Amino acid sequence: MRIKFPHILPLAVALAATTSAGFATELDLWFTPLSAEGPMKAPLTQWLKEHLPKDLPGITVGNNFGPPVYQDGQQKFVVQGRKGKPDVIESVLEGMIAYQRAGLLEPLDDLFDKWSDKDQFIPSTIKALTLNGKLFGVPYNTNVRVLLYRKDLFQKYGLTIPKTWDDFLRDAATISSKESGVAGVGLTTKNGSVRTFQEFISFFFEVNNGENPYKYDEAGKKWAMNTTPEKLTQVLKLYSDFFFGASPSAANQNTRGNDYQATDTDYVSGKSAMVPMGPWIYSYRTNGEVAKKILEEETGVAPLPLPPEGVQATYLEVKPISINAFSKDKKDDWDLVKILTSKDFVATANRIEGVNPPRKDVAQLPEFKNDWWEQAFIAQLPTGVALAPINWGLVINDITEALQKAIYKNATPEVAGKALYNTLEQRAKDNQL
Amino acid sequence: MKGAFPIRRLVTYFGLSIFYVFLLLPIAWLVLSSFRNSDSVQSGRLIPASSELTFQNYVETFQISNFVTYLVNSFVIAFSVMLLTVFLGSLGAYSLSRFAMKGKKLFMMAALLPQFFPYVLVLIPFYVLMSSLNLVDTHVGLILTHSSLTLPFALWMLTGYFNAIPVELDQAALIDGCSRLGVLFRILYPVAIPGLVVAGFFAFVVSWGDYLFVSILSQSNQTQTLPIGLQTFMSSLEVRWGLITAGTVLAIIPTVIFFSIVQRRLVSGLTAGAVK
Amino acid sequence: MIAVTPQRNSSLSLWQNLGRRSFAYWLIFPVLLLILGLNLYPTIQGILTSFTNQSLIDPSHSGYIGIDNYFKLLQDPVFRVSLGHSLELTFAAVLLQVILGLIMAHLLIQKVPGIHFFRSVAMITWVLPIIASVVMFRFITLPNYGLINIVLKELGLAPLARNWFGDEKYAFLLVLIMHLWRNVPFYAIAFMAAMQAIPADLYEAARIDGAGDWRQFWFVTLPNLRYIILVMVVLHVTFTFNNFDFVFLSTGGGPVNATEVLPTYIYKQAWNGYALGYASAGGVIMLVILVVLVLVCNKFIKGLSEQ
């Protein structure tokens, strides 16, 4: 039996050895893939064990990498960050924005500008991590949402890749009615789930000209609405149509309330024919023969279909590494940030997860350049839209709640859309953003 | 109610079977599924073929997760909470039961009061308090926290138990030269064993099953207990129910064993105070 | 209550007498310190916070705003829905638990062969971690291969099969059922022990008066169980009203707030929205409701014991 924690033991021993050399500072690092049970943990732990003593002499990193769930880490860092622990933190964009709002992050512009690697980073990813003109994190991973579809089923029923929402609904309904046990489309619709929100906002960006629902009003010094009730309604109508627009419906009504795990597994086990998805799903290849065949041979990648007069736009995910503003050793912190966003580390981490590198030199490596999956997603990166720097926590709850109202026929899309608009506007007025 | 009439027996068994099917079926289905391979779990059939039965889920549970660490943490914490609760609870109960002092009623009420505080109200100030005491992500922090949850019940129950023990026993011991603490340990403890067992078991169960406070106070594998492990298991395992069921079975085995040892005393102990 | 007054023993000096008296305080001090230190202090802090607009991500803008939070809460439709659910759940769960507990206890005191087995395994559901119960119920209600749907399909009732926790109409019912599943046996065991303590001659007297089973239960058993019933009710009103784990781990409050209760609603305001003042106000409202509920129950107990 192989038990995981001994992996950390040699690391601790190795780190302890460098400590004995003398003036070692110990840094606290929160890095979710290193603490969560997943495919990243063992290889990344191994990588750090080999590289840290060599690349960062005199610095040790604590062998606890924080809470294994992002949302958990976020909650705790916001409460305890002022004590200076952890020193360095990896996060998702929604989290980084919250930390910056709480005054917990160190601006990195000066350090970053002096770094010889700075031109390797794709500008859009750096821009996404720049809040109010200052850079608060360095990216180590990026991806966008695209449409995955089953090539074999499309061929079987003579369908072509859907370009518009109407095509999307029609093709999905066709598959639902013809292929037994398969839903035309799989969606994440659990309330409060970040993934539900990310899928919704991808469709919303298309409707809203590739722009966020809020815009900063320089004159009024606060956030203001940058959309209309009709546009929110339009997206809610799409969801409602997925579940009620045809009979049998495009999406399985029994999957309402599904969280991301169910969406992912349904697709790789052949229960849905199309999904809005990111590149991580490729790591399911190891799940079994069915998943491997679907992902490697039967899946096509296309841009998300467009609404009438919509623009090609999608949710851009960027995962940054940031420095706690209350940390004592910011110089050492920066050295650690540089290692965790270095060419070698980014390549190692991104290869395992199947996501896209934010570094050009990594994207040029043969295993990324010659990989059809990586390339299909990288081709879509320019359409990615970064989230506005607001406190998304409550907005995510509002949006997923409105979405559920629409798909549980609790309200018409029009009523739900209008109510959602009013709630979002009230949040801006009450300065809750 | 002599059970003489067969009809009456039949009705009793029929009623019992309704209750026990409802109570035990989810557990039985869980245990059965933990021994089925994943194709079998997802087949939608009730009875698995014998070729589909496997230990693989258990083996894999240990391979891919920190289950051993969770198990050790849960044990260390729940066991310490149990000991601390019984020890401190019996000291307090001894004091309330055997000594005249001012404010006795006030103490009893004050100890009970926090039972009515909504946990969600205290969580954030609580986290801030623990982090200023440097007790976040430590075993000690969790042990103290859980003990504060289990002590009110222990204090009340043990006070009732001690009150029921004749004072003459203590006085005889004191005259024989026994110290005041000696009276507690040598005289009261042996008589009150059922009560101590129940208080200890109750503390163990509360600590073993707590999700909310561990989720707030634990930040690393060092302190994560089984409920947190199960929750991350559930959200990070891509809904592989074979593994999730195996993990759940492993998490409930220790309480079930402990329960089967104390259950005889539990019934009398839990209700002794209330019946009087 | 029996108490040994510290003997005014003339052979002891004043100091020894004092030491003897403070000894009792030293014994109870650690218990009170732990209970009150870890609960009372944060609660008071929480009550104070409820009158401010404190936000975790905007620490600079914290100030006293009076009862604004309470005002806003009462206008928030989701808060009102959660409050309604919490009260409904508490009321329904406790009422059904008492009724089912009485029935089960009545079955458990029957002297039939094998009854000891039934008694001994009864409380198993109560000792399991709540997360384990939630896993079980999620697992038997899964849309494609959950036990309930499999059985429905076998019985030819396939159209009734559904994703139970994802269904607006059934999710709340499932939360209620999980509460019953965990707690009914505890009630049953407590009632059973109390029933066994009722003197047999009471029943004998009732039988002589010509009372049948039902009248015996109504006029002998039930009056003697009043105290234990109320103890269990107080205990479980608090447990159910405060419980966070069942809902949070099974549905997270959804679908469409169908299972949102006060603890999960407040938790989300605090940890997802970082709105500390607002969340604390919700917690204080919970505290007030609970105190009222418990005082009402306490009145009942007092009234009964005076009878």
JSON list of N, CA, C and O in Angstrom, two decimals, chain A residues 388-422:
[
{"chain": "A", "resi": 388, "resn": "ALA", "atom": "N", "xyz": [-13.93, 41.39, -13.76]},
{"chain": "A", "resi": 388, "resn": "ALA", "atom": "CA", "xyz": [-13.67, 42.70, -13.17]},
{"chain": "A", "resi": 388, "resn": "ALA", "atom": "C", "xyz": [-13.26, 42.52, -11.71]},
{"chain": "A", "resi": 388, "resn": "ALA", "atom": "O", "xyz": [-13.66, 41.55, -11.07]},
{"chain": "A", "resi": 389, "resn": "PRO", "atom": "N", "xyz": [-12.46, 43.43, -11.19]},
{"chain": "A", "resi": 389, "resn": "PRO", "atom": "CA", "xyz": [-11.98, 43.28, -9.80]},
{"chain": "A", "resi": 389, "resn": "PRO", "atom": "C", "xyz": [-13.04, 43.66, -8.76]},
{"chain": "A", "resi": 389, "resn": "PRO", "atom": "O", "xyz": [-12.89, 44.64, -8.03]},
{"chain": "A", "resi": 390, "resn": "ILE", "atom": "N", "xyz": [-14.10, 42.92, -8.67]},
{"chain": "A", "resi": 390, "resn": "ILE", "atom": "CA", "xyz": [-15.09, 43.16, -7.63]},
{"chain": "A", "resi": 390, "resn": "ILE", "atom": "C", "xyz": [-15.17, 41.94, -6.72]},
{"chain": "A", "resi": 390, "resn": "ILE", "atom": "O", "xyz": [-14.60, 40.90, -7.03]},
{"chain": "A", "resi": 391, "resn": "ASN", "atom": "N", "xyz": [-15.89, 42.08, -5.62]},
{"chain": "A", "resi": 391, "resn": "ASN", "atom": "CA", "xyz": [-16.11, 40.98, -4.70]},
{"chain": "A", "resi": 391, "resn": "ASN", "atom": "C", "xyz": [-17.21, 40.08, -5.28]},
{"chain": "A", "resi": 391, "resn": "ASN", "atom": "O", "xyz": [-18.39, 40.37, -5.18]},
{"chain": "A", "resi": 392, "resn": "TRP", "atom": "N", "xyz": [-16.81, 38.97, -5.90]},
{"chain": "A", "resi": 392, "resn": "TRP", "atom": "CA", "xyz": [-17.76, 38.15, -6.64]},
{"chain": "A", "resi": 392, "resn": "TRP", "atom": "C", "xyz": [-18.59, 37.23, -5.77]},
{"chain": "A", "resi": 392, "resn": "TRP", "atom": "O", "xyz": [-19.58, 36.66, -6.21]},
{"chain": "A", "resi": 393, "resn": "GLY", "atom": "N", "xyz": [-18.19, 37.04, -4.51]},
{"chain": "A", "resi": 393, "resn": "GLY", "atom": "CA", "xyz": [-18.83, 36.03, -3.66]},
{"chain": "A", "resi": 393, "resn": "GLY", "atom": "C", "xyz": [-20.36, 36.07, -3.70]},
{"chain": "A", "resi": 393, "resn": "GLY", "atom": "O", "xyz": [-21.02, 35.10, -4.04]},
{"chain": "A", "resi": 394, "resn": "LEU", "atom": "N", "xyz": [-20.94, 37.22, -3.32]},
{"chain": "A", "resi": 394, "resn": "LEU", "atom": "CA", "xyz": [-22.40, 37.30, -3.27]},
{"chain": "A", "resi": 394, "resn": "LEU", "atom": "C", "xyz": [-23.00, 37.32, -4.66]},
{"chain": "A", "resi": 394, "resn": "LEU", "atom": "O", "xyz": [-24.10, 36.82, -4.87]},
{"chain": "A", "resi": 395, "resn": "VAL", "atom": "N", "xyz": [-22.28, 37.92, -5.65]},
{"chain": "A", "resi": 395, "resn": "VAL", "atom": "CA", "xyz": [-22.80, 37.97, -7.01]},
{"chain": "A", "resi": 395, "resn": "VAL", "atom": "C", "xyz": [-22.94, 36.55, -7.58]},
{"chain": "A", "resi": 395, "resn": "VAL", "atom": "O", "xyz": [-23.91, 36.25, -8.28]},
{"chain": "A", "resi": 396, "resn": "ILE", "atom": "N", "xyz": [-21.99, 35.70, -7.25]},
{"chain": "A", "resi": 396, "resn": "ILE", "atom": "CA", "xyz": [-22.08, 34.31, -7.71]},
{"chain": "A", "resi": 396, "resn": "ILE", "atom": "C", "xyz": [-23.34, 33.65, -7.15]},
{"chain": "A", "resi": 396, "resn": "ILE", "atom": "O", "xyz": [-24.08, 32.98, -7.85]},
{"chain": "A", "resi": 397, "resn": "ASN", "atom": "N", "xyz": [-23.62, 33.91, -5.85]},
{"chain": "A", "resi": 397, "resn": "ASN", "atom": "CA", "xyz": [-24.85, 33.36, -5.27]},
{"chain": "A", "resi": 397, "resn": "ASN", "atom": "C", "xyz": [-26.08, 33.91, -5.99]},
{"chain": "A", "resi": 397, "resn": "ASN", "atom": "O", "xyz": [-27.02, 33.17, -6.29]},
{"chain": "A", "resi": 398, "resn": "ASP", "atom": "N", "xyz": [-26.08, 35.22, -6.28]},
{"chain": "A", "resi": 398, "resn": "ASP", "atom": "CA", "xyz": [-27.24, 35.84, -6.95]},
{"chain": "A", "resi": 398, "resn": "ASP", "atom": "C", "xyz": [-27.47, 35.21, -8.32]},
{"chain": "A", "resi": 398, "resn": "ASP", "atom": "O", "xyz": [-28.60, 34.88, -8.68]},
{"chain": "A", "resi": 399, "resn": "ILE", "atom": "N", "xyz": [-26.39, 35.08, -9.07]},
{"chain": "A", "resi": 399, "resn": "ILE", "atom": "CA", "xyz": [-26.52, 34.58, -10.44]},
{"chain": "A", "resi": 399, "resn": "ILE", "atom": "C", "xyz": [-26.98, 33.13, -10.45]},
{"chain": "A", "resi": 399, "resn": "ILE", "atom": "O", "xyz": [-27.91, 32.76, -11.18]},
{"chain": "A", "resi": 400, "resn": "THR", "atom": "N", "xyz": [-26.37, 32.30, -9.62]},
{"chain": "A", "resi": 400, "resn": "THR", "atom": "CA", "xyz": [-26.76, 30.89, -9.64]},
{"chain": "A", "resi": 400, "resn": "THR", "atom": "C", "xyz": [-28.19, 30.71, -9.14]},
{"chain": "A", "resi": 400, "resn": "THR", "atom": "O", "xyz": [-28.91, 29.83, -9.58]},
{"chain": "A", "resi": 401, "resn": "GLU", "atom": "N", "xyz": [-28.60, 31.60, -8.23]},
{"chain": "A", "resi": 401, "resn": "GLU", "atom": "CA", "xyz": [-29.97, 31.52, -7.73]},
{"chain": "A", "resi": 401, "resn": "GLU", "atom": "C", "xyz": [-30.97, 31.85, -8.85]},
{"chain": "A", "resi": 401, "resn": "GLU", "atom": "O", "xyz": [-31.97, 31.16, -9.05]},
{"chain": "A", "resi": 402, "resn": "ALA", "atom": "N", "xyz": [-30.67, 32.93, -9.61]},
{"chain": "A", "resi": 402, "resn": "ALA", "atom": "CA", "xyz": [-31.55, 33.31, -10.73]},
{"chain": "A", "resi": 402, "resn": "ALA", "atom": "C", "xyz": [-31.61, 32.19, -11.75]},
{"chain": "A", "resi": 402, "resn": "ALA", "atom": "O", "xyz": [-32.66, 31.85, -12.29]},
{"chain": "A", "resi": 403, "resn": "LEU", "atom": "N", "xyz": [-30.44, 31.59, -12.01]},
{"chain": "A", "resi": 403, "resn": "LEU", "atom": "CA", "xyz": [-30.38, 30.51, -12.98]},
{"chain": "A", "resi": 403, "resn": "LEU", "atom": "C", "xyz": [-31.25, 29.34, -12.56]},
{"chain": "A", "resi": 403, "resn": "LEU", "atom": "O", "xyz": [-31.99, 28.76, -13.35]},
{"chain": "A", "resi": 404, "resn": "GLN", "atom": "N", "xyz": [-31.18, 29.02, -11.25]},
{"chain": "A", "resi": 404, "resn": "GLN", "atom": "CA", "xyz": [-32.02, 27.91, -10.78]},
{"chain": "A", "resi": 404, "resn": "GLN", "atom": "C", "xyz": [-33.50, 28.24, -10.87]},
{"chain": "A", "resi": 404, "resn": "GLN", "atom": "O", "xyz": [-34.31, 27.38, -11.19]},
{"chain": "A", "resi": 405, "resn": "LYS", "atom": "N", "xyz": [-33.85, 29.50, -10.59]},
{"chain": "A", "resi": 405, "resn": "LYS", "atom": "CA", "xyz": [-35.26, 29.90, -10.72]},
{"chain": "A", "resi": 405, "resn": "LYS", "atom": "C", "xyz": [-35.74, 29.60, -12.14]},
{"chain": "A", "resi": 405, "resn": "LYS", "atom": "O", "xyz": [-36.84, 29.09, -12.34]},
{"chain": "A", "resi": 406, "resn": "ALA", "atom": "N", "xyz": [-34.89, 29.92, -13.13]},
{"chain": "A", "resi": 406, "resn": "ALA", "atom": "CA", "xyz": [-35.30, 29.72, -14.51]},
{"chain": "A", "resi": 406, "resn": "ALA", "atom": "C", "xyz": [-35.43, 28.24, -14.85]},
{"chain": "A", "resi": 406, "resn": "ALA", "atom": "O", "xyz": [-36.37, 27.84, -15.52]},
{"chain": "A", "resi": 407, "resn": "ILE", "atom": "N", "xyz": [-34.51, 27.40, -14.38]},
{"chain": "A", "resi": 407, "resn": "ILE", "atom": "CA", "xyz": [-34.55, 26.00, -14.81]},
{"chain": "A", "resi": 407, "resn": "ILE", "atom": "C", "xyz": [-35.42, 25.13, -13.93]},
{"chain": "A", "resi": 407, "resn": "ILE", "atom": "O", "xyz": [-35.66, 23.98, -14.24]},
{"chain": "A", "resi": 408, "resn": "TYR", "atom": "N", "xyz": [-35.90, 25.68, -12.80]},
{"chain": "A", "resi": 408, "resn": "TYR", "atom": "CA", "xyz": [-36.89, 24.94, -12.03]},
{"chain": "A", "resi": 408, "resn": "TYR", "atom": "C", "xyz": [-38.27, 25.55, -12.24]},
{"chain": "A", "resi": 408, "resn": "TYR", "atom": "O", "xyz": [-39.20, 25.31, -11.47]},
{"chain": "A", "resi": 409, "resn": "LYS", "atom": "N", "xyz": [-38.40, 26.39, -13.27]},
{"chain": "A", "resi": 409, "resn": "LYS", "atom": "CA", "xyz": [-39.68, 27.03, -13.61]},
{"chain": "A", "resi": 409, "resn": "LYS", "atom": "C", "xyz": [-40.28, 27.75, -12.43]},
{"chain": "A", "resi": 409, "resn": "LYS", "atom": "O", "xyz": [-41.49, 27.78, -12.23]},
{"chain": "A", "resi": 410, "resn": "ASN", "atom": "N", "xyz": [-39.38, 28.31, -11.61]},
{"chain": "A", "resi": 410, "resn": "ASN", "atom": "CA", "xyz": [-39.82, 29.06, -10.45]},
{"chain": "A", "resi": 410, "resn": "ASN", "atom": "C", "xyz": [-40.23, 30.46, -10.88]},
{"chain": "A", "resi": 410, "resn": "ASN", "atom": "O", "xyz": [-41.01, 31.13, -10.22]},
{"chain": "A", "resi": 411, "resn": "ALA", "atom": "N", "xyz": [-39.67, 30.89, -12.00]},
{"chain": "A", "resi": 411, "resn": "ALA", "atom": "CA", "xyz": [-39.97, 32.20, -12.56]},
{"chain": "A", "resi": 411, "resn": "ALA", "atom": "C", "xyz": [-39.66, 32.13, -14.04]},
{"chain": "A", "resi": 411, "resn": "ALA", "atom": "O", "xyz": [-38.84, 31.32, -14.46]},
{"chain": "A", "resi": 412, "resn": "THR", "atom": "N", "xyz": [-40.29, 32.96, -14.83]},
{"chain": "A", "resi": 412, "resn": "THR", "atom": "CA", "xyz": [-39.94, 32.99, -16.25]},
{"chain": "A", "resi": 412, "resn": "THR", "atom": "C", "xyz": [-38.56, 33.63, -16.37]},
{"chain": "A", "resi": 412, "resn": "THR", "atom": "O", "xyz": [-38.13, 34.37, -15.47]},
{"chain": "A", "resi": 413, "resn": "PRO", "atom": "N", "xyz": [-37.83, 33.36, -17.47]},
{"chain": "A", "resi": 413, "resn": "PRO", "atom": "CA", "xyz": [-36.53, 34.01, -17.63]},
{"chain": "A", "resi": 413, "resn": "PRO", "atom": "C", "xyz": [-36.64, 35.52, -17.54]},
{"chain": "A", "resi": 413, "resn": "PRO", "atom": "O", "xyz": [-35.76, 36.18, -16.98]},
{"chain": "A", "resi": 414, "resn": "GLU", "atom": "N", "xyz": [-37.75, 36.08, -18.04]},
{"chain": "A", "resi": 414, "resn": "GLU", "atom": "CA", "xyz": [-37.93, 37.53, -18.00]},
{"chain": "A", "resi": 414, "resn": "GLU", "atom": "C", "xyz": [-37.98, 38.02, -16.55]},
{"chain": "A", "resi": 414, "resn": "GLU", "atom": "O", "xyz": [-37.28, 38.95, -16.16]},
{"chain": "A", "resi": 415, "resn": "VAL", "atom": "N", "xyz": [-38.82, 37.37, -15.75]},
{"chain": "A", "resi": 415, "resn": "VAL", "atom": "CA", "xyz": [-38.96, 37.79, -14.35]},
{"chain": "A", "resi": 415, "resn": "VAL", "atom": "C", "xyz": [-37.64, 37.57, -13.60]},
{"chain": "A", "resi": 415, "resn": "VAL", "atom": "O", "xyz": [-37.17, 38.46, -12.87]},
{"chain": "A", "resi": 416, "resn": "ALA", "atom": "N", "xyz": [-37.03, 36.39, -13.80]},
{"chain": "A", "resi": 416, "resn": "ALA", "atom": "CA", "xyz": [-35.77, 36.10, -13.10]},
{"chain": "A", "resi": 416, "resn": "ALA", "atom": "C", "xyz": [-34.67, 37.07, -13.53]},
{"chain": "A", "resi": 416, "resn": "ALA", "atom": "O", "xyz": [-33.87, 37.53, -12.71]},
{"chain": "A", "resi": 417, "resn": "GLY", "atom": "N", "xyz": [-34.65, 37.40, -14.82]},
{"chain": "A", "resi": 417, "resn": "GLY", "atom": "CA", "xyz": [-33.63, 38.31, -15.34]},
{"chain": "A", "resi": 417, "resn": "GLY", "atom": "C", "xyz": [-33.79, 39.71, -14.77]},
{"chain": "A", "resi": 417, "resn": "GLY", "atom": "O", "xyz": [-32.81, 40.36, -14.37]},
{"chain": "A", "resi": 418, "resn": "LYS", "atom": "N", "xyz": [-35.01, 40.16, -14.71]},
{"chain": "A", "resi": 418, "resn": "LYS", "atom": "CA", "xyz": [-35.30, 41.49, -14.16]},
{"chain": "A", "resi": 418, "resn": "LYS", "atom": "C", "xyz": [-34.92, 41.54, -12.69]},
{"chain": "A", "resi": 418, "resn": "LYS", "atom": "O", "xyz": [-34.25, 42.48, -12.23]},
{"chain": "A", "resi": 419, "resn": "ALA", "atom": "N", "xyz": [-35.31, 40.49, -11.96]},
{"chain": "A", "resi": 419, "resn": "ALA", "atom": "CA", "xyz": [-35.00, 40.45, -10.52]},
{"chain": "A", "resi": 419, "resn": "ALA", "atom": "C", "xyz": [-33.50, 40.40, -10.30]},
{"chain": "A", "resi": 419, "resn": "ALA", "atom": "O", "xyz": [-32.96, 41.08, -9.42]},
{"chain": "A", "resi": 420, "resn": "LEU", "atom": "N", "xyz": [-32.80, 39.61, -11.13]},
{"chain": "A", "resi": 420, "resn": "LEU", "atom": "CA", "xyz": [-31.35, 39.52, -10.99]},
{"chain": "A", "resi": 420, "resn": "LEU", "atom": "C", "xyz": [-30.71, 40.88, -11.24]},
{"chain": "A", "resi": 420, "resn": "LEU", "atom": "O", "xyz": [-29.82, 41.31, -10.50]},
{"chain": "A", "resi": 421, "resn": "TYR", "atom": "N", "xyz": [-31.19, 41.57, -12.28]},
{"chain": "A", "resi": 421, "resn": "TYR", "atom": "CA", "xyz": [-30.64, 42.89, -12.57]},
{"chain": "A", "resi": 421, "resn": "TYR", "atom": "C", "xyz": [-30.81, 43.81, -11.36]},
{"chain": "A", "resi": 421, "resn": "TYR", "atom": "O", "xyz": [-29.87, 44.49, -10.94]},
{"chain": "A", "resi": 422, "resn": "ASN", "atom": "N", "xyz": [-32.01, 43.79, -10.78]},
{"chain": "A", "resi": 422, "resn": "ASN", "atom": "CA", "xyz": [-32.26, 44.67, -9.63]},
{"chain": "A", "resi": 422, "resn": "ASN", "atom": "C", "xyz": [-31.36, 44.33, -8.45]},
{"chain": "A", "resi": 422, "resn": "ASN", "atom": "O", "xyz": [-30.83, 45.22, -7.77]}
]
